Amino acid sequence: MGRGRRCAPAAVAAPPDVAASAGHRRAGERSRVPDVRRPVPGDQPLAGRRAGLFLQRRVSPSLRRADVVPADTRPSSHPDPYRDIDAQPDTDQFIASLEARGRTPSQRRLRQRFLRFIPIRSGQHVLEVGCGTGVVLRDIAALVGSRGRALGVDQSRSLVAAARRLTSRAAHRGRLAVRWAAGEQLPFRRPQFDVALAVTVILHVQDPLRVVKEMARVTRPGGHVAVQDQDFGTVAVAHPDRTLTDQIMGGVAARMYEEPYSGRRLPGLLRAVGLERVRLLTDVYQDTTLTPYTKTFLERRAERAVTWGIVEAAVAQRWLDGFTALVTAGGFVMTMNYYGAVGQKLPAED
């Protein structure tokens, strides 16, 4: 979850072939990409089409059962599609949405400020868990420079394929890699990263503590673990019908996510796995023009509110029409808080 994200991105335990590493660096050797298994061949992005207000879905090719990451697939009362992107019939729309979100000025500011807050520096080896299409990963690669390395992992084969395709065109592609792996069982036998981070991922996973614990495990002593997430309890969106807006936004968030208020939990998660010197950054996503990302975000809320019986289709359409009228009048506003927490893994005491 970023990812892109999503996130979502995201994270579930890997099968045995992922857990086996493909060789290790010698101590002090920092010029190679961290050791992981070889990428699975044949990953291809899925295709689809959008028509009309709601998403018109078509069935994508099924994944073979052996190709599905088995962890974190316990039954859940929260049908969050980011927990299993590859099972969705409109995967291409998730990819497009993650990239559209990454292009918005407010999102660029959010992630760049968070990366500075960590901070990520030239020459570091950085792991991003739940890298999605690689929006944040591309920024990381630019920050670590020619002496550093940026590795992204994601449990979705479709997102990994998209990230590889998009990063292959980037100027810094030589110091950037993307792998298929799960956040609950990272395929690294020893600590080897200066920074491990997850951006808009924790919101989507069923066992956040396990993911953060794994991130801390693979981080070198003295390194940092960083997590950033939105908090749906802080969404403020202008609309003529505030009661209906609360009904749709709150109802969908409570039904969809394991923890819709995950942003406020992040510092506690870092402390729970033994990290020290925990710091908190609060930032705000804002939109006053109804960008394509925000428009899609609101349309998906309306669609799910209808699917889950929260409102009737005609009511959802009226709700969306209200935003169109606000944009025309220059009165549209949407904001949502993002929280970023960073903790340090201190060297073990003798």
Tab-separated table of N, CA and C in Angstrom, residues 243-321:
chain	number	residue	atom	x	y	z
A	243	THR	N	-23.997	14.894	6.158
A	243	THR	CA	-24.434	13.632	6.756
A	243	THR	C	-24.211	12.472	5.800
A	244	LEU	N	-24.575	12.662	4.534
A	244	LEU	CA	-24.368	11.620	3.530
A	244	LEU	C	-22.882	11.356	3.319
A	245	THR	N	-22.090	12.415	3.323
A	245	THR	CA	-20.642	12.257	3.150
A	245	THR	C	-20.050	11.422	4.274
A	246	ASP	N	-20.446	11.711	5.507
A	246	ASP	CA	-19.955	10.921	6.640
A	246	ASP	C	-20.416	9.470	6.533
A	247	GLN	N	-21.635	9.266	6.076
A	247	GLN	CA	-22.171	7.913	5.939
A	247	GLN	C	-21.371	7.097	4.933
A	248	ILE	N	-21.051	7.703	3.792
A	248	ILE	CA	-20.316	6.986	2.749
A	248	ILE	C	-18.850	6.822	3.125
A	249	MET	N	-18.186	7.909	3.486
A	249	MET	CA	-16.749	7.846	3.762
A	249	MET	C	-16.457	6.985	4.985
A	250	GLY	N	-17.189	7.219	6.066
A	250	GLY	CA	-16.958	6.437	7.275
A	250	GLY	C	-17.384	4.990	7.129
A	251	GLY	N	-18.509	4.768	6.459
A	251	GLY	CA	-19.000	3.409	6.288
A	251	GLY	C	-18.087	2.551	5.439
A	252	VAL	N	-17.579	3.121	4.348
A	252	VAL	CA	-16.682	2.364	3.473
A	252	VAL	C	-15.356	2.089	4.166
A	253	ALA	N	-14.785	3.089	4.840
A	253	ALA	CA	-13.496	2.893	5.512
A	253	ALA	C	-13.589	1.812	6.583
A	254	ALA	N	-14.648	1.837	7.382
A	254	ALA	CA	-14.799	0.848	8.450
A	254	ALA	C	-14.979	-0.558	7.892
A	255	ARG	N	-15.652	-0.674	6.754
A	255	ARG	CA	-15.890	-1.991	6.155
A	255	ARG	C	-14.659	-2.491	5.402
A	256	MET	N	-13.903	-1.595	4.802
A	256	MET	CA	-12.870	-1.987	3.847
A	256	MET	C	-11.537	-2.345	4.496
A	257	TYR	N	-11.110	-1.582	5.502
A	257	TYR	CA	-9.742	-1.709	6.003
A	257	TYR	C	-9.677	-2.449	7.334
A	258	GLU	N	-8.561	-3.160	7.518
A	258	GLU	CA	-8.292	-3.771	8.816
A	258	GLU	C	-8.199	-2.698	9.899
A	259	GLU	N	-7.520	-1.596	9.597
A	259	GLU	CA	-7.330	-0.525	10.563
A	259	GLU	C	-7.370	0.819	9.839
A	260	PRO	N	-8.573	1.392	9.661
A	260	PRO	CA	-8.670	2.651	8.918
A	260	PRO	C	-7.994	3.824	9.609
A	261	TYR	N	-7.693	3.687	10.896
A	261	TYR	CA	-7.039	4.768	11.634
A	261	TYR	C	-5.587	4.421	11.935
A	262	SER	N	-4.940	3.728	11.018
A	262	SER	CA	-3.598	3.201	11.273
A	262	SER	C	-2.568	4.292	11.491
A	263	GLY	N	-2.749	5.457	10.882
A	263	GLY	CA	-1.742	6.507	11.002
A	263	GLY	C	-1.386	6.832	12.437
A	264	ARG	N	-2.372	6.910	13.292
A	264	ARG	CA	-2.132	7.289	14.688
A	264	ARG	C	-1.485	6.166	15.503
A	265	ARG	N	-1.426	4.955	14.954
A	265	ARG	CA	-0.839	3.816	15.667
A	265	ARG	C	0.648	3.620	15.376
A	266	LEU	N	1.180	4.326	14.394
A	266	LEU	CA	2.528	4.017	13.916
A	266	LEU	C	3.621	4.166	14.973
A	267	PRO	N	3.674	5.250	15.750
A	267	PRO	CA	4.735	5.328	16.763
A	267	PRO	C	4.695	4.160	17.745
A	268	GLY	N	3.497	3.747	18.144
A	268	GLY	CA	3.384	2.622	19.061
A	268	GLY	C	3.878	1.320	18.462
A	269	LEU	N	3.650	1.117	17.168
A	269	LEU	CA	4.147	-0.092	16.505
A	269	LEU	C	5.667	-0.143	16.529
A	270	LEU	N	6.308	0.975	16.255
A	270	LEU	CA	7.775	0.998	16.247
A	270	LEU	C	8.333	0.709	17.637
A	271	ARG	N	7.732	1.290	18.649
A	271	ARG	CA	8.210	1.040	20.014
A	271	ARG	C	7.953	-0.407	20.424
A	272	ALA	N	6.866	-0.989	19.927
A	272	ALA	CA	6.509	-2.359	20.307
A	272	ALA	C	7.522	-3.381	19.823
A	273	VAL	N	8.277	-3.076	18.764
A	273	VAL	CA	9.289	-4.021	18.267
A	273	VAL	C	10.683	-3.657	18.773
A	274	GLY	N	10.769	-2.730	19.725
A	274	GLY	CA	12.041	-2.433	20.366
A	274	GLY	C	12.843	-1.306	19.756
A	275	LEU	N	12.265	-0.553	18.840
A	275	LEU	CA	12.993	0.573	18.253
A	275	LEU	C	13.015	1.744	19.228
A	276	GLU	N	14.055	2.546	19.123
A	276	GLU	CA	14.259	3.665	20.043
A	276	GLU	C	14.232	4.983	19.270
A	277	ARG	N	14.231	6.082	20.036
A	277	ARG	CA	14.302	7.435	19.459
A	277	ARG	C	13.234	7.635	18.386
A	278	VAL	N	12.032	7.223	18.718
A	278	VAL	CA	10.918	7.297	17.768
A	278	VAL	C	10.480	8.749	17.600
A	279	ARG	N	10.347	9.158	16.341
A	279	ARG	CA	9.921	10.519	16.002
A	279	ARG	C	8.665	10.453	15.139
A	280	LEU	N	7.841	11.490	15.207
A	280	LEU	CA	6.584	11.536	14.462
A	280	LEU	C	6.531	12.774	13.580
A	281	LEU	N	6.123	12.564	12.339
A	281	LEU	CA	5.898	13.654	11.386
A	281	LEU	C	4.427	13.644	10.988
A	282	THR	N	3.762	14.778	11.118
A	282	THR	CA	2.370	14.911	10.699
A	282	THR	C	2.299	15.808	9.477
A	283	ASP	N	1.606	15.350	8.453
A	283	ASP	CA	1.485	16.114	7.217
A	283	ASP	C	0.058	15.969	6.697
A	284	VAL	N	-0.280	16.751	5.691
A	284	VAL	CA	-1.657	16.782	5.195
A	284	VAL	C	-1.676	16.685	3.676
A	285	TYR	N	-2.472	15.734	3.174
A	285	TYR	CA	-2.781	15.702	1.745
A	285	TYR	C	-3.927	16.671	1.507
A	286	GLN	N	-3.800	17.510	0.483
A	286	GLN	CA	-4.885	18.440	0.199
A	286	GLN	C	-5.107	18.561	-1.299
A	287	ASP	N	-6.372	18.779	-1.654
A	287	ASP	CA	-6.752	18.927	-3.060
A	287	ASP	C	-7.903	19.920	-3.133
A	288	THR	N	-7.752	20.937	-3.955
A	288	THR	CA	-8.813	21.928	-4.142
A	288	THR	C	-9.315	21.971	-5.585
A	289	THR	N	-8.855	21.027	-6.412
A	289	THR	CA	-9.228	21.040	-7.831
A	289	THR	C	-9.863	19.745	-8.309
A	290	LEU	N	-10.009	18.761	-7.441
A	290	LEU	CA	-10.490	17.430	-7.805
A	290	LEU	C	-9.577	16.818	-8.867
A	291	THR	N	-8.350	16.512	-8.450
A	291	THR	CA	-7.383	15.882	-9.341
A	291	THR	C	-7.887	14.506	-9.767
A	292	PRO	N	-7.316	13.942	-10.840
A	292	PRO	CA	-7.758	12.604	-11.266
A	292	PRO	C	-7.678	11.567	-10.149
A	293	TYR	N	-6.625	11.645	-9.314
A	293	TYR	CA	-6.523	10.673	-8.226
A	293	TYR	C	-7.672	10.833	-7.237
A	294	THR	N	-7.942	12.071	-6.808
A	294	THR	CA	-9.027	12.299	-5.857
A	294	THR	C	-10.372	11.906	-6.454
A	295	LYS	N	-10.578	12.217	-7.721
A	295	LYS	CA	-11.826	11.858	-8.398
A	295	LYS	C	-12.032	10.341	-8.371
A	296	THR	N	-10.976	9.596	-8.711
A	296	THR	CA	-11.072	8.136	-8.674
A	296	THR	C	-11.312	7.641	-7.253
A	297	PHE	N	-10.626	8.242	-6.286
A	297	PHE	CA	-10.791	7.885	-4.879
A	297	PHE	C	-12.256	8.014	-4.465
A	298	LEU	N	-12.890	9.131	-4.796
A	298	LEU	CA	-14.280	9.362	-4.409
A	298	LEU	C	-15.236	8.457	-5.187
A	299	GLU	N	-14.962	8.233	-6.458
A	299	GLU	CA	-15.804	7.335	-7.252
A	299	GLU	C	-15.770	5.914	-6.710
A	300	ARG	N	-14.592	5.462	-6.306
A	300	ARG	CA	-14.495	4.112	-5.730
A	300	ARG	C	-15.236	4.031	-4.399
A	301	ARG	N	-15.201	5.119	-3.619
A	301	ARG	CA	-15.974	5.130	-2.370
A	301	ARG	C	-17.462	4.987	-2.677
A	302	ALA	N	-17.925	5.721	-3.674
A	302	ALA	CA	-19.341	5.651	-4.035
A	302	ALA	C	-19.712	4.257	-4.533
A	303	GLU	N	-18.854	3.687	-5.359
A	303	GLU	CA	-19.123	2.349	-5.893
A	303	GLU	C	-19.232	1.326	-4.777
A	304	ARG	N	-18.292	1.372	-3.837
A	304	ARG	CA	-18.303	0.383	-2.757
A	304	ARG	C	-19.469	0.616	-1.804
A	305	ALA	N	-19.847	1.866	-1.614
A	305	ALA	CA	-21.000	2.145	-0.760
A	305	ALA	C	-22.264	1.509	-1.336
A	306	VAL	N	-22.377	1.495	-2.656
A	306	VAL	CA	-23.519	0.841	-3.304
A	306	VAL	C	-23.397	-0.679	-3.195
A	307	THR	N	-22.213	-1.196	-3.496
A	307	THR	CA	-21.991	-2.647	-3.461
A	307	THR	C	-22.284	-3.222	-2.083
A	308	TRP	N	-21.900	-2.497	-1.037
A	308	TRP	CA	-22.052	-2.998	0.325
A	308	TRP	C	-23.359	-2.571	0.982
A	309	GLY	N	-24.251	-1.962	0.209
A	309	GLY	CA	-25.567	-1.641	0.726
A	309	GLY	C	-25.612	-0.463	1.677
A	310	ILE	N	-24.597	0.384	1.641
A	310	ILE	CA	-24.578	1.559	2.515
A	310	ILE	C	-25.551	2.612	1.999
A	311	VAL	N	-25.592	2.801	0.667
A	311	VAL	CA	-26.539	3.721	0.036
A	311	VAL	C	-27.011	3.106	-1.279
A	312	GLU	N	-28.099	3.640	-1.805
A	312	GLU	CA	-28.591	3.228	-3.114
A	312	GLU	C	-27.771	3.895	-4.215
A	313	ALA	N	-27.811	3.312	-5.414
A	313	ALA	CA	-27.020	3.834	-6.529
A	313	ALA	C	-27.382	5.275	-6.859
A	314	ALA	N	-28.664	5.610	-6.823
A	314	ALA	CA	-29.077	6.980	-7.140
A	314	ALA	C	-28.533	7.974	-6.118
A	315	VAL	N	-28.475	7.559	-4.867
A	315	VAL	CA	-27.932	8.426	-3.817
A	315	VAL	C	-26.431	8.625	-4.015
A	316	ALA	N	-25.727	7.550	-4.367
A	316	ALA	CA	-24.290	7.660	-4.629
A	316	ALA	C	-24.019	8.593	-5.801
A	317	GLN	N	-24.838	8.503	-6.840
A	317	GLN	CA	-24.666	9.386	-7.992
A	317	GLN	C	-24.906	10.842	-7.600
A	318	ARG	N	-25.920	11.076	-6.787
A	318	ARG	CA	-26.181	12.441	-6.317
A	318	ARG	C	-25.012	12.971	-5.503
A	319	TRP	N	-24.416	12.102	-4.709
A	319	TRP	CA	-23.252	12.501	-3.910
A	319	TRP	C	-22.097	12.933	-4.811
A	320	LEU	N	-21.815	12.148	-5.836
A	320	LEU	CA	-20.736	12.496	-6.762
A	320	LEU	C	-21.046	13.775	-7.529
A	321	ASP	N	-22.289	13.963	-7.912
A	321	ASP	CA	-22.671	15.186	-8.620
A	321	ASP	C	-22.441	16.424	-7.756
